[in-house]
Amino acid sequence: MSHQTTEASPPAAQPDLAVEFLDRRTPVDRARQALHKYPALSPGIVIILAIIVFGLLNPRFFYANNLSLVSQQVAVVGTLAIAQTLVILTAGIDLSVGAIMVLASMVMAQLASHNGVPAPIALLLGLVVALAAGALNGILVTRLKLPPFIVTLGTLSIFIALTLLYSNSASVTGQDIPGLITGTGNTFKIGGVNFTYGVVMMLLLYIVMAFILNSTAWGRHVYTVGDDKEAARLSGIRVNRVLMSVYVAAGAIIAVGSWIQIGRADAASPNAGTDINLDTITAVVIGGTSLFGGRGNIWGSLLGALIVGVFRNGLALAGLDVLYQTLAVGVLIIVAVSVDQWIRKVRK
Amino acid sequence: MTTANILGPESPAQTRQPVLQARNLVKTYGRVVGLDGVSLELYPGEVLAIIGDNGAGKSTLVKCLTGAEVPDQGEILLDGQTVRFRRPQDAHEAGIETVYQSLAVSPALDVASNLYLGRERRKAGILGSVFRMMDKKGMRKEAEEGLRNLGISTLQDVTVPVENLSGGQRQAVAVARAAAFGSKVVVLDEPTAALGVRESNQVLQLVRTLRERGIPVILISHNMPHVFEVADRIHIQRLGKCAGTITPQSHTMTEAVAIMTGARKVDEKGA
């Protein structure tokens, strides 16, 4: 009977509280709350503004050839950014994505050209190597409990060295590689714009990964592990298993990136793209995914990769030196992380 | 009156089987004795508080019951069956739900997602079995229902991220999660420690609701007024042993504290 009275009081008090809370919100607060809820919103706004500005600066920006070029430039970074997003969502970081990509691409190209392995098998073996590389990162992170930064900094050097040892520091040119492997660079036309199959593969990967992250329990666990590891463990989530699967999945995605890279360059070079890891981190961060884990959206990373591509391309078309492109990307990163910090201050 | 009367022949508790029972638990850490032969019974539909000074073995006892520690000796019985918990997951699966002081909620996820964290439900048909799609709508609906059943009126919207909630609301989410899945026992570790007066009352109300629904609760708390407000029986730990089990009717708060600190024994009466 005494419960009745206590039970009745909270609902009466609650609306007042809500009204008070609503009244205190300024438009800035509202904007911040919206950005907090939809992490891909701010990169979305940036890309639209960038496209408008660069289009006004130089109408050639909208030419079919140029749009095709931007999409191709983005394909490899965009693909690896998917792997990077997965790792960063768990509050980790993967410095070895570029090195794994180069290693797997050399395996694919060299097996198919020098060793006469059929193209599909060569691709498959490249995938196996990338999976093993991802698994190595995963084991070191989960078993030896080393910070992902240190683990992947180490494996970055290891994979680069393995690549150079395996390939004798020699590139494989496109005409020596079977058409299936270089085919990711082939184009088809949509509305006058040439798209490569590599771009399509990247988009498909985004669609699949967006579904997995948003709609499956595994996706939710990836976020939770990055958000609060201890809470995840106490909720019965096997944290190490999730982390391990993330690094292995990253390996698989990187293997697709290797395939796209061979098509894009029409060659496999042991020296190209080892520093692409920084570009993928840039794309993920600009895309609104928090480096502290647990927060972000996979589509943001695609937007992030596009923003970098559009900035570089647009600034080049505007006649600015390449150094200014690099400068602009640096500013973008700082701004993106500042915005992330600001957004996180919601109701603290 | 002595403690013997509390569970005397007229008490219904005596005739019922304990849901959870610990017999002579011993746990040592090197040369430090954490638990020195502690027994405990938890009966259906009761709130059993465990109090004790720091280092009295309170948390060790609870850790043994919830699988976070494995006792060196003694046994634990759930519904009369001997159980062995090697990790928290074991106790969890056996039906012992623990609400930790740290709450174990994921701040960025919404209320419904947190209630189902670690046991997400999949959609029916191939969408669930092949594509592993979660049944978000169903989980939301049942989360709302579960919260309503527990009389939690402060959480109207289950799609709000937990980080936007107050301390009391977060506690409510954690307790609701513990109670929502047909659990046999709910263990609450210091549930009111970080809360204000109004929020504490809401949590205590929640404890009463659990009792009304027949779910026995083990409540660990430093807060004597809260303990005396909701507990049916109070297990007092002192120096790794059970100094006695009292009820809010048999003893006063001052007496309980005196037993806790060793100033008096359970069956001494008056002062």
XYZ file of C-alpha atoms in Angstrom:
619
model
C 0.000 0.000 0.000
C 2.888 2.276 0.720
C 4.188 1.253 -2.700
C 1.218 2.865 -4.343
C 2.180 6.307 -3.157
C 5.850 6.016 -3.987
C 5.084 4.538 -7.330
C 2.782 7.379 -8.241
C 5.259 10.128 -7.489
C 7.993 9.542 -10.109
C 5.712 9.908 -13.167
C 4.426 13.173 -11.724
C 7.935 14.490 -11.255
C 9.231 13.276 -14.578
C 7.430 15.575 -17.065
C 8.603 18.668 -15.161
C 12.135 17.430 -15.422
C 11.791 16.791 -19.142
C 10.364 20.231 -19.807
C 13.122 21.839 -17.820
C 15.684 19.884 -19.812
C 14.151 20.739 -23.173
C 13.933 24.420 -22.346
C 17.598 24.629 -21.540
C 18.713 23.407 -24.947
C 20.087 26.033 -27.277
C 20.247 25.533 -31.061
C 23.959 24.737 -30.668
C 23.103 22.000 -28.176
C 20.563 20.597 -30.567
C 23.087 20.525 -33.391
C 25.551 18.818 -31.138
C 22.985 16.244 -30.102
C 22.130 15.522 -33.741
C 25.813 15.083 -34.607
C 26.166 12.815 -31.606
C 23.309 10.636 -32.744
C 24.365 10.498 -36.404
C 28.169 10.368 -36.595
C 28.128 10.421 -40.421
C 26.309 13.753 -40.466
C 29.306 16.075 -40.148
C 31.422 14.403 -42.853
C 28.273 14.402 -45.010
C 27.976 18.158 -44.660
C 31.702 18.647 -45.342
C 31.661 16.579 -48.551
C 28.647 18.460 -49.943
C 30.239 21.831 -49.164
C 33.575 20.694 -50.635
C 31.927 19.503 -53.842
C 30.044 22.789 -54.235
C 33.118 24.926 -53.544
C 35.489 22.961 -55.788
C 32.829 22.820 -58.516
C 32.565 26.623 -58.404
C 36.351 27.077 -58.387
C 36.827 24.929 -61.461
C 33.913 23.527 -63.503
C 36.201 20.744 -64.752
C 35.690 19.194 -61.335
C 32.343 17.865 -62.533
C 33.688 16.440 -65.800
C 33.050 12.731 -66.206
C 36.758 11.958 -66.446
C 37.494 13.762 -63.235
C 34.695 12.110 -61.232
C 35.882 8.749 -62.504
C 39.413 9.593 -61.399
C 38.292 10.591 -57.902
C 36.327 7.368 -57.496
C 39.326 5.287 -58.547
C 41.672 7.183 -56.261
C 39.317 6.522 -53.382
C 38.734 2.798 -54.046
C 41.803 1.358 -52.302
C 41.870 3.738 -49.323
C 38.094 3.375 -49.013
C 38.333 -0.417 -48.883
C 41.131 -0.479 -46.337
C 39.208 2.127 -44.322
C 36.504 -0.513 -43.740
C 39.073 -2.731 -42.040
C 40.465 0.251 -40.152
C 36.954 1.243 -38.978
C 36.353 -2.205 -37.504
C 39.592 -2.068 -35.544
C 39.115 1.542 -34.400
C 35.538 0.787 -33.245
C 37.062 -1.664 -30.749
C 39.244 1.212 -29.464
C 42.253 -0.196 -31.305
C 44.219 0.998 -34.299
C 45.794 -0.918 -37.164
C 49.011 0.568 -38.495
C 49.686 -2.535 -40.571
C 46.752 -2.372 -43.029
C 48.941 -0.962 -45.814
C 51.730 -3.462 -45.186
C 49.289 -6.393 -45.207
C 47.771 -5.098 -48.439
C 51.151 -4.910 -50.161
C 52.195 -8.319 -48.849
C 48.977 -9.976 -50.067
C 49.132 -8.198 -53.437
C 52.707 -9.376 -53.986
C 51.660 -12.938 -53.124
C 48.742 -12.769 -55.552
C 50.762 -11.237 -58.384
C 53.936 -13.236 -57.989
C 52.241 -16.611 -57.610
C 50.172 -15.965 -60.723
C 53.032 -14.567 -62.827
C 56.256 -16.313 -61.754
C 54.936 -19.545 -60.270
C 52.197 -20.233 -62.810
C 49.494 -20.652 -60.177
C 45.980 -20.255 -61.669
C 44.608 -16.776 -60.996
C 41.693 -17.805 -58.699
C 44.049 -19.910 -56.555
C 46.576 -17.074 -56.427
C 43.847 -14.716 -55.233
C 42.773 -17.277 -52.635
C 46.333 -17.730 -51.362
C 46.693 -13.952 -51.143
C 43.541 -13.969 -49.033
C 44.976 -16.686 -46.808
C 48.143 -14.648 -46.253
C 46.091 -11.552 -45.349
C 43.919 -13.615 -42.987
C 47.016 -15.035 -41.322
C 48.489 -11.546 -40.962
C 45.256 -10.316 -39.382
C 45.165 -13.358 -37.113
C 48.731 -12.626 -35.981
C 47.686 -9.090 -34.994
C 44.636 -10.533 -33.229
C 46.624 -13.120 -31.288
C 49.171 -10.557 -30.133
C 46.404 -8.180 -29.024
C 44.262 -10.775 -27.226
C 46.822 -13.271 -25.900
C 49.834 -11.108 -25.103
C 47.494 -8.225 -24.157
C 49.683 -5.726 -25.974
C 48.207 -2.398 -27.061
C 47.064 -2.592 -30.716
C 49.207 0.438 -31.549
C 52.391 -1.359 -30.480
C 51.369 -4.685 -32.020
C 50.604 -3.228 -35.428
C 53.625 -0.901 -35.323
C 55.715 -4.060 -34.966
C 53.848 -6.110 -37.536
C 53.977 -3.137 -39.936
C 57.775 -3.516 -40.086
C 57.565 -7.310 -40.113
C 55.140 -7.402 -43.053
C 57.125 -4.822 -45.032
C 60.296 -6.874 -44.530
C 58.513 -10.115 -45.461
C 57.178 -8.460 -48.609
C 60.629 -7.304 -49.687
C 62.208 -10.681 -48.873
C 59.499 -12.568 -50.719
C 59.531 -10.355 -53.812
C 63.282 -9.648 -53.881
C 62.199 -5.994 -53.923
C 60.991 -6.423 -57.498
C 57.674 -5.269 -58.931
C 55.444 -7.364 -61.153
C 54.076 -5.484 -64.145
C 50.470 -5.698 -65.276
C 51.098 -7.611 -68.528
C 52.618 -10.513 -66.548
C 49.557 -10.780 -64.292
C 46.427 -12.705 -65.437
C 43.439 -10.595 -66.455
C 41.293 -11.815 -63.595
C 43.628 -10.242 -61.061
C 44.109 -6.937 -62.886
C 40.419 -6.890 -63.883
C 39.475 -4.782 -60.884
C 40.913 -1.851 -62.817
C 38.655 -2.421 -65.841
C 35.932 0.121 -66.353
C 32.282 0.300 -67.347
C 30.182 3.395 -68.025
C 27.266 4.763 -66.036
C 25.911 8.061 -67.400
C 29.141 8.916 -69.133
C 31.261 8.328 -66.048
C 33.717 5.459 -66.057
C 33.663 3.290 -62.967
C 36.090 0.491 -62.250
C 35.001 -2.881 -60.929
C 37.230 -2.146 -57.951
C 34.987 0.786 -57.019
C 31.943 -1.501 -57.213
C 33.653 -4.074 -54.995
C 34.429 -1.384 -52.454
C 30.796 -0.218 -52.406
C 29.541 -3.808 -52.015
C 31.891 -4.295 -49.068
C 30.513 -1.145 -47.464
C 26.937 -2.361 -47.891
C 27.734 -5.775 -46.410
C 29.713 -4.354 -43.503
C 27.076 -1.700 -42.748
C 24.487 -4.470 -42.516
C 26.690 -6.587 -40.261
C 27.529 -3.704 -37.929
C 23.966 -2.420 -37.650
C 21.885 -5.547 -37.704
C 23.799 -8.406 -36.172
C 24.699 -9.165 -32.584
C 28.353 -9.408 -33.597
C 28.256 -5.840 -34.908
C 26.739 -4.622 -31.681
C 29.401 -6.466 -29.693
C 32.144 -4.778 -31.734
C 30.769 -1.412 -30.612
C 30.340 -2.553 -26.997
C 33.876 -3.913 -26.720
C 35.204 -0.532 -27.862
C 32.770 1.385 -25.689
C 33.386 -0.390 -22.389
C 35.422 -3.581 -22.395
C 34.654 -4.461 -18.788
C 30.919 -3.937 -19.238
C 31.074 -6.146 -22.315
C 32.836 -8.890 -20.358
C 30.406 -8.726 -17.452
C 27.493 -8.839 -19.907
C 28.724 -12.213 -21.090
C 30.366 -11.051 -24.310
C 33.568 -12.929 -25.065
C 35.735 -9.895 -25.578
C 38.811 -11.699 -26.876
C 36.790 -13.663 -29.370
C 35.240 -10.456 -30.718
C 38.653 -8.755 -30.944
C 40.181 -11.759 -32.678
C 37.352 -11.897 -35.219
C 37.731 -8.173 -35.895
C 41.427 -8.508 -36.801
C 40.784 -11.567 -38.969
C 37.875 -9.839 -40.719
C 40.165 -6.849 -41.267
C 42.620 -9.226 -42.967
C 39.896 -10.478 -45.317
C 38.851 -6.942 -46.255
C 42.474 -5.936 -46.817
C 42.869 -8.869 -49.236
C 40.073 -7.397 -51.353
C 41.956 -4.096 -51.129
C 45.072 -5.848 -52.494
C 43.103 -7.091 -55.465
C 41.720 -3.604 -56.143
C 45.200 -2.087 -55.766
C 46.720 -4.411 -58.401
C 43.963 -3.399 -60.829
C 44.317 0.294 -60.058
C 48.124 0.328 -60.480
C 48.100 -2.339 -63.194
C 51.089 -3.740 -61.329
C 52.110 -5.078 -57.967
C 54.887 -3.149 -56.334
C 56.446 -3.974 -52.953
C 57.071 -0.281 -52.288
C 53.723 1.267 -53.183
C 51.142 1.873 -50.529
C 52.888 0.826 -47.333
C 52.109 4.280 -45.928
C 48.452 4.013 -46.887
C 47.690 3.127 -43.240
C 47.800 6.823 -42.358
C 45.350 7.632 -45.155
C 42.906 5.021 -43.842
C 43.136 6.405 -40.305
C 42.535 9.870 -41.744
C 39.448 8.645 -43.609
C 38.033 6.929 -40.519
C 38.672 9.891 -38.234
C 37.291 12.454 -40.669
C 34.328 10.123 -41.066
C 33.362 10.720 -37.455
C 34.461 7.430 -35.919
C 35.977 8.030 -32.517
C 39.567 6.920 -31.941
C 38.459 6.064 -28.404
C 36.214 3.326 -29.741
C 32.568 2.393 -29.546
C 31.284 5.264 -31.628
C 31.045 5.791 -35.321
C 29.494 4.738 -38.556
C 30.977 2.764 -41.406
C 29.478 5.094 -44.045
C 31.323 7.953 -42.376
C 34.590 6.259 -43.355
C 33.534 6.155 -47.010
C 32.658 9.845 -46.769
C 36.010 10.435 -45.048
C 37.889 8.702 -47.861
C 35.855 10.699 -50.405
C 36.568 13.970 -48.591
C 40.311 13.345 -48.756
C 40.013 12.359 -52.430
C 37.860 15.364 -53.289
C 40.116 17.788 -51.413
C 43.254 16.534 -53.101
C 41.591 16.535 -56.511
C 39.795 19.849 -56.078
C 42.866 21.674 -54.776
C 44.919 20.283 -57.659
C 42.318 21.460 -60.165
C 42.296 24.861 -58.477
C 45.961 25.017 -59.378
C 47.382 24.664 -55.883
C 50.665 22.926 -55.194
C 50.511 19.341 -53.941
C 51.973 20.490 -50.635
C 48.817 22.502 -49.980
C 46.772 19.343 -50.462
C 48.785 17.652 -47.741
C 48.386 20.726 -45.565
C 44.617 20.707 -46.094
C 44.379 17.016 -45.125
C 46.308 17.747 -41.933
C 43.934 20.575 -41.029
C 40.972 18.319 -41.770
C 42.211 15.701 -39.305
C 42.670 18.224 -36.496
C 39.250 19.736 -37.153
C 37.588 16.313 -37.295
C 39.036 15.174 -33.971
C 38.158 18.511 -32.345
C 34.575 18.154 -33.529
C 34.501 14.596 -32.150
C 35.691 15.816 -28.742
C 33.109 18.587 -28.766
C 30.310 16.199 -29.716
C 31.280 13.843 -26.910
C 30.667 16.562 -24.342
C 26.905 16.134 -24.768
C 25.291 16.044 -21.338
C 28.335 15.435 -19.272
C 14.799 -13.272 21.850
C 17.611 -14.922 19.959
C 18.270 -15.534 16.327
C 16.944 -19.052 16.693
C 13.441 -17.647 16.923
C 13.658 -15.854 13.642
C 13.607 -19.063 11.706
C 11.581 -20.838 14.338
C 8.995 -23.484 13.541
C 6.355 -20.841 12.871
C 8.479 -19.283 10.140
C 7.487 -20.387 6.649
C 11.081 -20.019 5.557
C 12.073 -23.085 7.521
C 9.681 -25.338 5.633
C 10.839 -24.120 2.240
C 13.974 -25.133 0.443
C 16.562 -22.383 0.084
C 17.027 -21.178 -3.487
C 20.689 -20.579 -2.913
C 22.734 -22.114 -0.170
C 26.402 -21.860 0.745
C 28.002 -24.327 3.135
C 31.260 -23.654 4.954
C 32.887 -21.620 2.238
C 36.608 -21.099 2.716
C 38.702 -18.830 0.556
C 42.277 -17.821 1.231
C 44.543 -15.488 -0.654
C 48.023 -16.670 0.207
C 48.137 -16.322 3.997
C 45.205 -13.944 4.107
C 41.944 -15.670 4.993
C 39.124 -14.091 3.034
C 36.372 -16.496 4.060
C 36.669 -18.753 7.080
C 33.833 -21.249 6.840
C 30.841 -19.110 5.920
C 27.352 -20.530 5.410
C 24.372 -18.701 4.008
C 20.830 -19.489 2.926
C 18.637 -17.497 0.616
C 14.936 -18.366 0.596
C 12.417 -17.700 -2.167
C 11.014 -14.201 -2.177
C 13.262 -12.704 0.459
C 15.731 -9.866 0.509
C 18.907 -10.923 2.276
C 21.290 -8.111 3.057
C 24.987 -8.759 3.593
C 26.739 -6.164 5.691
C 30.206 -6.009 7.151
C 33.194 -3.778 7.582
C 35.847 -3.448 4.911
C 37.846 -6.658 4.751
C 35.162 -8.671 6.541
C 34.803 -10.972 3.559
C 31.656 -9.411 2.144
C 32.852 -9.097 -1.406
C 34.716 -12.401 -1.323
C 31.506 -14.120 -0.266
C 29.573 -12.492 -3.059
C 32.303 -13.237 -5.590
C 32.144 -16.923 -4.654
C 28.367 -16.929 -5.066
C 28.522 -15.217 -8.463
C 31.402 -17.194 -9.895
C 33.952 -14.383 -9.890
C 36.048 -16.401 -7.392
C 36.251 -20.144 -6.824
C 36.095 -21.077 -3.113
C 38.888 -23.343 -1.785
C 36.472 -25.385 0.292
C 32.770 -25.698 0.890
C 29.902 -26.056 -1.495
C 27.226 -23.957 -3.120
C 23.758 -25.348 -3.785
C 21.245 -23.864 -6.172
C 17.733 -25.289 -5.742
C 19.256 -28.090 -3.683
C 21.724 -29.079 -6.393
C 25.441 -28.655 -5.910
C 26.867 -26.206 -8.429
C 30.429 -25.259 -9.293
C 31.011 -21.842 -10.796
C 34.353 -21.387 -12.494
C 33.620 -18.006 -14.068
C 30.866 -15.383 -13.865
C 29.351 -16.813 -17.034
C 28.597 -20.105 -15.220
C 26.636 -18.404 -12.441
C 24.938 -16.236 -15.016
C 23.782 -19.268 -16.981
C 22.594 -20.997 -13.803
C 20.279 -18.051 -13.131
C 22.283 -15.883 -10.750
C 22.257 -12.341 -12.084
C 24.646 -9.829 -10.609
C 24.410 -6.059 -10.791
C 27.945 -4.818 -10.292
C 28.849 -1.519 -8.774
C 30.297 -0.512 -12.125
C 26.869 -1.398 -13.598
C 28.307 -3.083 -16.690
C 26.227 -1.085 -19.139
C 27.446 0.137 -22.494
C 27.050 3.948 -22.461
C 26.705 4.447 -26.217
C 23.973 1.810 -26.632
C 20.326 2.531 -25.967
C 18.272 1.108 -23.099
C 16.765 -1.777 -25.058
C 20.150 -2.807 -26.491
C 21.645 -2.795 -23.032
C 18.870 -4.961 -21.634
C 19.635 -7.545 -24.306
C 23.408 -7.072 -24.356
C 25.150 -10.410 -24.755
C 21.900 -12.260 -25.458
C 20.536 -10.495 -28.495
C 17.586 -12.160 -30.138
C 17.521 -12.935 -33.803
C 14.681 -12.565 -36.246
C 12.615 -15.588 -37.162
C 13.200 -17.347 -40.485
C 16.228 -17.086 -42.755
C 16.730 -13.404 -41.938
C 17.747 -14.571 -38.485
C 19.303 -17.959 -39.180
C 21.277 -17.162 -42.332
C 21.687 -13.381 -42.211
C 21.867 -13.280 -38.406
C 19.630 -10.227 -38.249
C 18.655 -9.048 -34.801
C 15.006 -8.676 -33.910
C 15.396 -5.030 -32.867
C 11.674 -4.293 -32.843
C 10.830 -7.345 -30.753
C 13.622 -6.611 -28.286
C 12.424 -3.018 -27.926
C 8.854 -4.091 -27.331
C 9.810 -6.653 -24.721
C 12.199 -4.239 -23.066
C 9.330 -1.777 -22.641
C 7.132 -4.528 -21.288
C 9.785 -5.731 -18.855
C 10.379 -2.222 -17.543
C 6.647 -1.683 -17.098
C 6.311 -4.965 -15.219
C 9.005 -3.867 -12.836
C 7.186 -0.587 -12.300
C 10.101 1.403 -13.694
C 8.332 4.526 -14.839
C 11.405 6.728 -15.171
C 12.477 5.067 -18.399
C 9.828 6.026 -20.905
C 11.903 5.739 -24.033
C 13.988 2.593 -24.516
C 15.786 4.096 -27.527
C 17.665 6.674 -25.442
C 21.411 5.990 -25.127
C 22.296 5.002 -21.581
C 24.900 7.784 -21.328
C 22.044 10.299 -21.438
C 20.460 8.801 -18.313
C 20.903 9.778 -14.691
C 22.676 7.520 -12.212
C 19.403 6.178 -10.841
C 18.056 5.450 -14.299
C 21.244 3.600 -15.223
C 20.916 1.581 -12.054
C 17.332 0.822 -13.028
C 18.518 -0.428 -16.423
C 21.108 -2.678 -14.773
C 18.604 -4.048 -12.257
C 15.959 -4.537 -14.926
C 18.435 -6.499 -16.996
C 19.227 -8.722 -14.043
C 15.545 -9.311 -13.340
C 14.276 -9.586 -16.881
C 15.559 -12.973 -17.900
C 13.831 -15.419 -15.600
C 16.669 -15.242 -13.134
C 16.527 -17.258 -9.916
C 18.605 -14.910 -7.802
C 19.509 -11.246 -8.205
C 22.648 -9.981 -6.490
C 22.960 -6.215 -6.058
C 26.377 -4.851 -5.127
C 26.080 -1.430 -3.449
C 23.169 -0.368 -5.664
C 22.599 2.952 -3.898
C 26.204 3.961 -3.267
C 26.374 6.652 -5.925
C 22.772 7.804 -5.854
C 20.829 10.705 -4.409
C 17.901 10.337 -2.034
C 15.132 10.201 -4.607
C 17.059 7.843 -6.871
C 17.962 5.592 -3.949
C 14.285 5.305 -3.093
C 13.508 4.278 -6.640
C 16.103 1.528 -6.491
C 14.841 0.312 -3.098
C 11.340 0.285 -4.548
C 12.699 -1.863 -7.354
C 14.137 -4.300 -4.821
C 10.694 -4.588 -3.218
C 9.125 -5.191 -6.615
C 11.566 -8.029 -7.246
C 10.616 -9.564 -3.905
C 6.922 -9.266 -4.711
C 7.551 -11.125 -7.911
C 9.169 -13.901 -5.913
C 12.753 -13.248 -7.012
C 15.081 -13.464 -4.022
C 17.621 -10.665 -3.737
C 21.034 -10.515 -2.121
C 21.830 -6.918 -1.287
C 25.322 -5.808 -0.366
C 25.343 -2.370 1.161
C 27.133 -0.063 3.544
C 24.034 2.010 3.999
C 22.315 0.831 7.207
C 19.063 2.792 6.746
C 18.646 1.279 3.275
C 19.433 -2.196 4.547
C 16.955 -1.902 7.399
C 14.349 -0.507 5.040
C 14.191 -3.369 2.570
C 15.943 -6.428 4.015
C 14.047 -9.387 5.484
C 17.185 -10.824 7.029
C 20.647 -9.417 7.502
C 23.790 -11.532 7.277
C 26.619 -9.882 9.190
C 30.188 -10.675 8.091
C 33.015 -10.104 10.511
C 36.657 -11.138 10.068
C 35.868 -13.696 7.410
C 33.096 -15.335 9.387
C 29.389 -14.878 9.730
C 28.926 -13.000 12.995
C 25.217 -13.779 12.913
C 22.035 -13.365 10.945
C 19.523 -10.883 12.293
C 16.329 -9.228 11.129
C 15.386 -5.554 11.167
C 12.800 -6.476 13.809
C 15.123 -8.347 16.159
C 17.891 -5.790 16.286
C 18.364 -2.059 15.881
C 20.776 -0.403 13.511
C 23.124 0.452 16.376
C 23.152 -3.161 17.481
C 23.875 -4.312 13.955
C 26.836 -1.973 13.727
C 28.028 -3.180 17.129
C 27.946 -6.795 15.929
C 29.681 -5.790 12.736
C 32.536 -4.164 14.624
C 32.756 -6.854 17.269
C 31.501 -4.701 20.120
C 28.854 -7.274 20.980
C 27.599 -10.703 20.022
C 24.350 -11.496 18.264
C 22.495 -13.114 21.154
C 23.428 -10.526 23.780
C 20.362 -8.408 24.186
C 20.045 -4.839 25.342
C 22.835 -2.676 26.622
